[in-house]
CSV table of C-alpha atoms and ligand atoms in Angstrom, one decimal:
chain,number,residue,atom,x,y,z
A,1,MET,CA,-7.8,11.6,24.2
A,2,THR,CA,-8.6,15.3,23.6
A,3,GLU,CA,-5.3,16.1,21.8
A,4,GLN,CA,-5.8,13.1,19.5
A,5,PHE,CA,-8.9,14.7,18.0
A,6,ALA,CA,-6.7,17.4,16.7
A,7,LEU,CA,-4.9,14.7,14.7
A,8,GLY,CA,-7.9,13.8,12.5
A,9,LYS,CA,-10.5,12.1,14.6
A,10,GLU,CA,-12.6,15.2,14.6
A,11,ASN,CA,-13.4,15.2,10.9
A,12,GLY,CA,-13.5,11.5,10.2
A,13,LYS,CA,-10.2,11.5,8.4
A,14,ILE,CA,-9.1,8.6,10.5
A,15,GLU,CA,-11.2,5.8,12.0
A,16,VAL,CA,-10.1,3.2,14.5
A,17,MET,CA,-9.2,-0.3,13.2
A,18,PHE,CA,-7.9,-1.7,16.5
A,19,THR,CA,-8.0,0.0,19.9
A,20,SER,CA,-5.0,0.2,22.1
A,21,LYS,CA,-6.7,-2.4,24.3
A,22,GLN,CA,-7.1,-4.9,21.4
A,23,ILE,CA,-3.5,-4.3,20.4
A,24,GLU,CA,-2.3,-4.8,23.9
A,25,SER,CA,-4.1,-8.1,24.4
A,26,ARG,CA,-2.9,-9.4,21.1
A,27,ILE,CA,0.7,-8.5,21.9
A,28,LYS,CA,0.5,-10.3,25.2
A,29,GLU,CA,-0.6,-13.5,23.3
A,30,MET,CA,2.3,-13.0,20.8
A,31,ALA,CA,4.8,-12.5,23.6
A,32,GLU,CA,3.7,-15.7,25.3
A,33,VAL,CA,4.1,-17.7,22.1
A,34,ILE,CA,7.5,-16.2,21.3
A,35,SER,CA,8.7,-16.6,24.9
A,36,LYS,CA,7.8,-20.3,24.7
A,37,ASP,CA,9.7,-20.7,21.4
A,38,TYR,CA,12.8,-19.0,22.8
A,39,ARG,CA,12.8,-20.7,26.2
A,40,HIS,CA,16.4,-20.8,27.6
A,41,LYS,CA,17.5,-18.5,24.7
A,42,ASN,CA,18.6,-14.9,24.7
A,43,PRO,CA,17.2,-13.6,21.4
A,44,LEU,CA,18.3,-10.3,19.9
A,45,LEU,CA,15.3,-8.4,18.7
A,46,ILE,CA,16.0,-6.0,15.8
A,47,ALA,CA,13.4,-3.3,15.3
A,48,VAL,CA,13.0,-1.7,11.9
A,49,LEU,CA,13.0,2.1,12.5
A,50,LYS,CA,10.9,4.0,13.0
A,51,GLY,CA,7.5,2.4,12.7
A,52,ALA,CA,8.3,-0.7,14.9
A,53,VAL,CA,9.6,1.2,17.9
A,54,ILE,CA,6.3,1.2,19.9
A,55,PHE,CA,5.5,-2.4,19.0
A,56,LEU,CA,9.0,-3.5,20.1
A,57,SER,CA,8.8,-1.6,23.4
A,58,ASP,CA,5.4,-3.1,24.2
A,59,LEU,CA,6.3,-6.6,23.0
A,60,ILE,CA,9.5,-7.0,25.1
A,61,ARG,CA,7.7,-5.9,28.3
A,62,TYR,CA,5.6,-9.0,28.0
A,63,MET,CA,8.4,-11.4,27.2
A,64,LYS,CA,9.7,-13.7,29.9
A,65,GLU,CA,13.1,-14.7,28.5
A,66,PRO,CA,16.0,-12.1,28.7
A,67,VAL,CA,16.2,-10.3,25.4
A,68,GLU,CA,18.6,-7.8,23.8
A,69,ILE,CA,17.5,-5.1,21.4
A,70,ASP,CA,19.0,-3.3,18.4
A,71,PHE,CA,17.8,-1.1,15.6
A,72,ILE,CA,18.2,-0.9,11.9
A,73,ALA,CA,16.9,1.8,9.5
A,74,VAL,CA,16.3,1.3,5.8
A,75,SER,CA,15.3,3.6,3.0
A,76,SER,CA,12.0,3.1,1.4
A,77,TYR,CA,12.7,2.3,-2.2
A,78,GLY,CA,11.8,5.1,-4.6
A,79,ALA,CA,9.8,4.7,-7.9
A,80,SER,CA,12.9,3.4,-9.8
A,81,THR,CA,13.8,0.8,-7.2
A,82,LYS,CA,10.2,-0.4,-6.5
A,83,SER,CA,10.2,-3.4,-8.8
A,84,SER,CA,13.8,-4.4,-8.1
A,85,GLY,CA,13.2,-4.2,-4.4
A,86,VAL,CA,16.5,-2.5,-3.7
A,87,VAL,CA,16.5,-1.3,-0.1
A,88,ARG,CA,19.4,0.8,1.3
A,89,ILE,CA,20.5,0.5,4.9
A,90,LEU,CA,20.5,4.0,6.5
A,91,LYS,CA,21.5,2.9,10.0
A,92,ASP,CA,23.1,-0.5,10.5
A,93,LEU,CA,23.1,-2.7,13.7
A,94,ASP,CA,25.5,-1.8,16.5
A,95,GLN,CA,26.6,-5.4,16.9
A,96,SER,CA,27.4,-8.6,15.1
A,97,VAL,CA,24.5,-11.1,14.8
A,98,GLN,CA,26.8,-14.1,14.3
A,99,GLY,CA,25.8,-17.0,16.4
A,100,LYS,CA,22.7,-15.2,17.8
A,101,ASP,CA,19.0,-16.0,17.7
A,102,ILE,CA,17.6,-13.0,15.8
A,103,ILE,CA,14.0,-11.8,15.6
A,104,ILE,CA,13.4,-8.9,13.2
A,105,VAL,CA,10.5,-6.8,14.6
A,106,GLU,CA,8.5,-4.9,11.9
A,107,ASP,CA,5.4,-2.8,12.1
A,108,ILE,CA,3.7,-3.9,8.8
A,109,VAL,CA,4.6,-6.2,5.9
A,110,ASP,CA,3.1,-4.7,2.7
A,111,THR,CA,4.8,-5.6,-0.6
A,112,GLY,CA,7.2,-7.8,1.3
A,113,LEU,CA,10.2,-6.1,-0.4
A,114,THR,CA,11.7,-4.7,2.8
A,115,MET,CA,11.5,-7.9,4.8
A,116,LYS,CA,12.8,-10.0,1.9
A,117,TYR,CA,15.8,-7.8,1.7
A,118,LEU,CA,16.4,-7.7,5.4
A,119,VAL,CA,16.1,-11.4,5.9
A,120,GLU,CA,18.6,-12.0,3.1
A,121,ASN,CA,20.9,-9.3,4.4
A,122,ILE,CA,20.9,-10.2,8.1
A,123,GLY,CA,20.7,-13.9,7.2
A,124,SER,CA,24.0,-13.6,5.4
A,125,ARG,CA,25.7,-12.5,8.6
A,126,ARG,CA,25.5,-16.0,10.0
A,127,PRO,CA,23.0,-15.8,12.9
A,128,ASP,CA,22.1,-19.0,14.6
A,129,SER,CA,18.5,-18.5,13.7
A,130,LEU,CA,16.4,-15.8,12.1
A,131,LYS,CA,12.7,-15.1,12.4
A,132,VAL,CA,10.3,-12.2,11.7
A,133,VAL,CA,7.6,-10.9,13.9
A,134,THR,CA,5.2,-8.2,12.4
A,135,LEU,CA,2.3,-6.5,14.1
A,136,LEU,CA,0.4,-6.2,10.9
A,137,ASP,CA,0.3,-8.0,7.5
A,138,LYS,CA,-1.3,-6.8,4.3
A,139,PRO,CA,-0.9,-10.0,2.2
A,140,ASP,CA,-3.1,-8.6,-0.7
A,141,ARG,CA,-0.3,-6.1,-1.5
A,142,ARG,CA,2.5,-8.6,-1.8
A,143,LYS,CA,5.0,-8.3,-4.7
A,144,VAL,CA,7.3,-10.9,-3.5
A,145,GLU,CA,6.6,-14.1,-1.6
A,146,PHE,CA,7.1,-13.5,2.1
A,147,LYS,CA,5.5,-15.0,5.2
A,148,PRO,CA,6.2,-13.6,8.7
A,149,ASP,CA,6.9,-16.2,11.4
A,150,TYR,CA,4.6,-14.3,13.8
A,151,CYS,CA,1.9,-11.9,12.9
A,152,GLY,CA,-0.4,-9.8,15.1
A,153,PHE,CA,-3.2,-9.0,12.7
A,154,THR,CA,-3.8,-9.7,9.0
A,155,ILE,CA,-5.5,-6.6,7.6
A,156,PRO,CA,-7.1,-5.7,4.3
A,157,ASP,CA,-5.5,-3.3,1.8
A,158,ARG,CA,-6.0,-0.1,3.7
A,159,PHE,CA,-3.5,2.6,4.7
A,160,VAL,CA,-3.1,2.6,8.5
A,161,VAL,CA,-1.5,5.0,10.9
A,162,GLY,CA,-1.0,5.2,14.7
A,163,TYR,CA,0.8,2.9,17.1
A,164,GLY,CA,4.1,3.9,15.6
A,165,LEU,CA,2.9,3.9,11.9
A,166,ASP,CA,3.0,7.2,10.1
A,167,PHE,CA,1.8,9.1,7.1
A,168,ASN,CA,4.5,11.6,6.2
A,169,GLU,CA,5.9,11.3,9.8
A,170,LYS,CA,2.5,12.2,11.3
A,171,TYR,CA,0.1,10.1,13.5
A,172,ARG,CA,2.8,7.9,15.0
A,173,GLN,CA,1.7,8.8,18.6
A,174,LEU,CA,-1.9,7.7,18.3
A,175,SER,CA,-2.4,4.8,20.7
A,176,ASP,CA,-5.1,3.2,18.5
A,177,LEU,CA,-4.3,1.8,15.1
A,178,CYS,CA,-6.4,3.8,12.6
A,179,ILE,CA,-7.4,3.7,9.0
A,180,LEU,CA,-6.4,6.9,7.1
A,181,ASN,CA,-9.1,8.0,4.7
A,182,ASN,CA,-8.3,10.6,2.1
B,201,LIG,P1,7.0,-3.2,2.3
B,201,LIG,O1,6.2,-2.7,1.1
B,201,LIG,O2,6.5,-4.6,2.7
B,201,LIG,O3,8.5,-3.3,1.9
B,201,LIG,O4,6.8,-2.3,3.5
B,201,LIG,C1,7.6,-1.1,3.6
B,201,LIG,C2,7.2,-0.2,4.7
B,201,LIG,O5,6.1,0.6,4.2
B,201,LIG,C3,6.7,-0.8,6.0
B,201,LIG,O6,7.7,-1.1,6.9
B,201,LIG,C4,5.9,0.5,6.5
B,201,LIG,O7,6.9,1.3,7.2
B,201,LIG,C5,5.4,1.1,5.3
B,201,LIG,N1,4.0,0.8,5.1
B,201,LIG,C6,3.4,-0.1,4.4
B,201,LIG,N2,2.0,0.0,4.5
B,201,LIG,C7,1.8,1.0,5.4
B,201,LIG,C8,0.6,1.5,6.0
B,201,LIG,O8,-0.6,1.1,5.8
B,201,LIG,N3,0.8,2.5,6.9
B,201,LIG,C9,2.0,3.0,7.2
B,201,LIG,N4,3.1,2.5,6.7
B,201,LIG,C10,3.0,1.5,5.8
B,202,LIG,MG1,8.5,0.0,8.5
């Protein structure tokens, strides 16, 4: 824990929203539900880089059905593309999703623009089924209608870091999910 104080806990810049223990027990519950829904299936879980990496790696270790994993990276839209919701793929999947049961794994749904784009994009590649699991949802910030199929925690409109989520690439390694105060 000592090193983590150097990352902002010492001056109150960050405060804990969910402890690693709370996250772990919620992820166990989610994995149980998802495993039931995908019984006798072999879903391909697609994590959105980079924020969802830690969530993916914890989630699959509690899943009972055999799973496969892949990764996709998208650009965050700049100011000019914010309203249009144009998202660019920076790293595409290594494999075809055709005929597969796909679960997109996201860290947080905010405006909904990224997930709306990815569901349309991956959905057009003819998977057998397509669902979205997100650790966090900030519905107050939505710009387009989007409802994740599975959600860990619904949170208020606060900027959060840790457990894979970053601010300018910092704080991803915190094991708790923290609110970043400015
Ligand atoms: P969108 O606005 O729903 O398209 O979300 C885009 C991305 O913004 C998410 O996948 C996150 O990577 C990032 N993001 C949104 N809110 C937060 C936050 O509170 N902390 C860290 N990253 C965030
Ligand atoms: Mg993300």
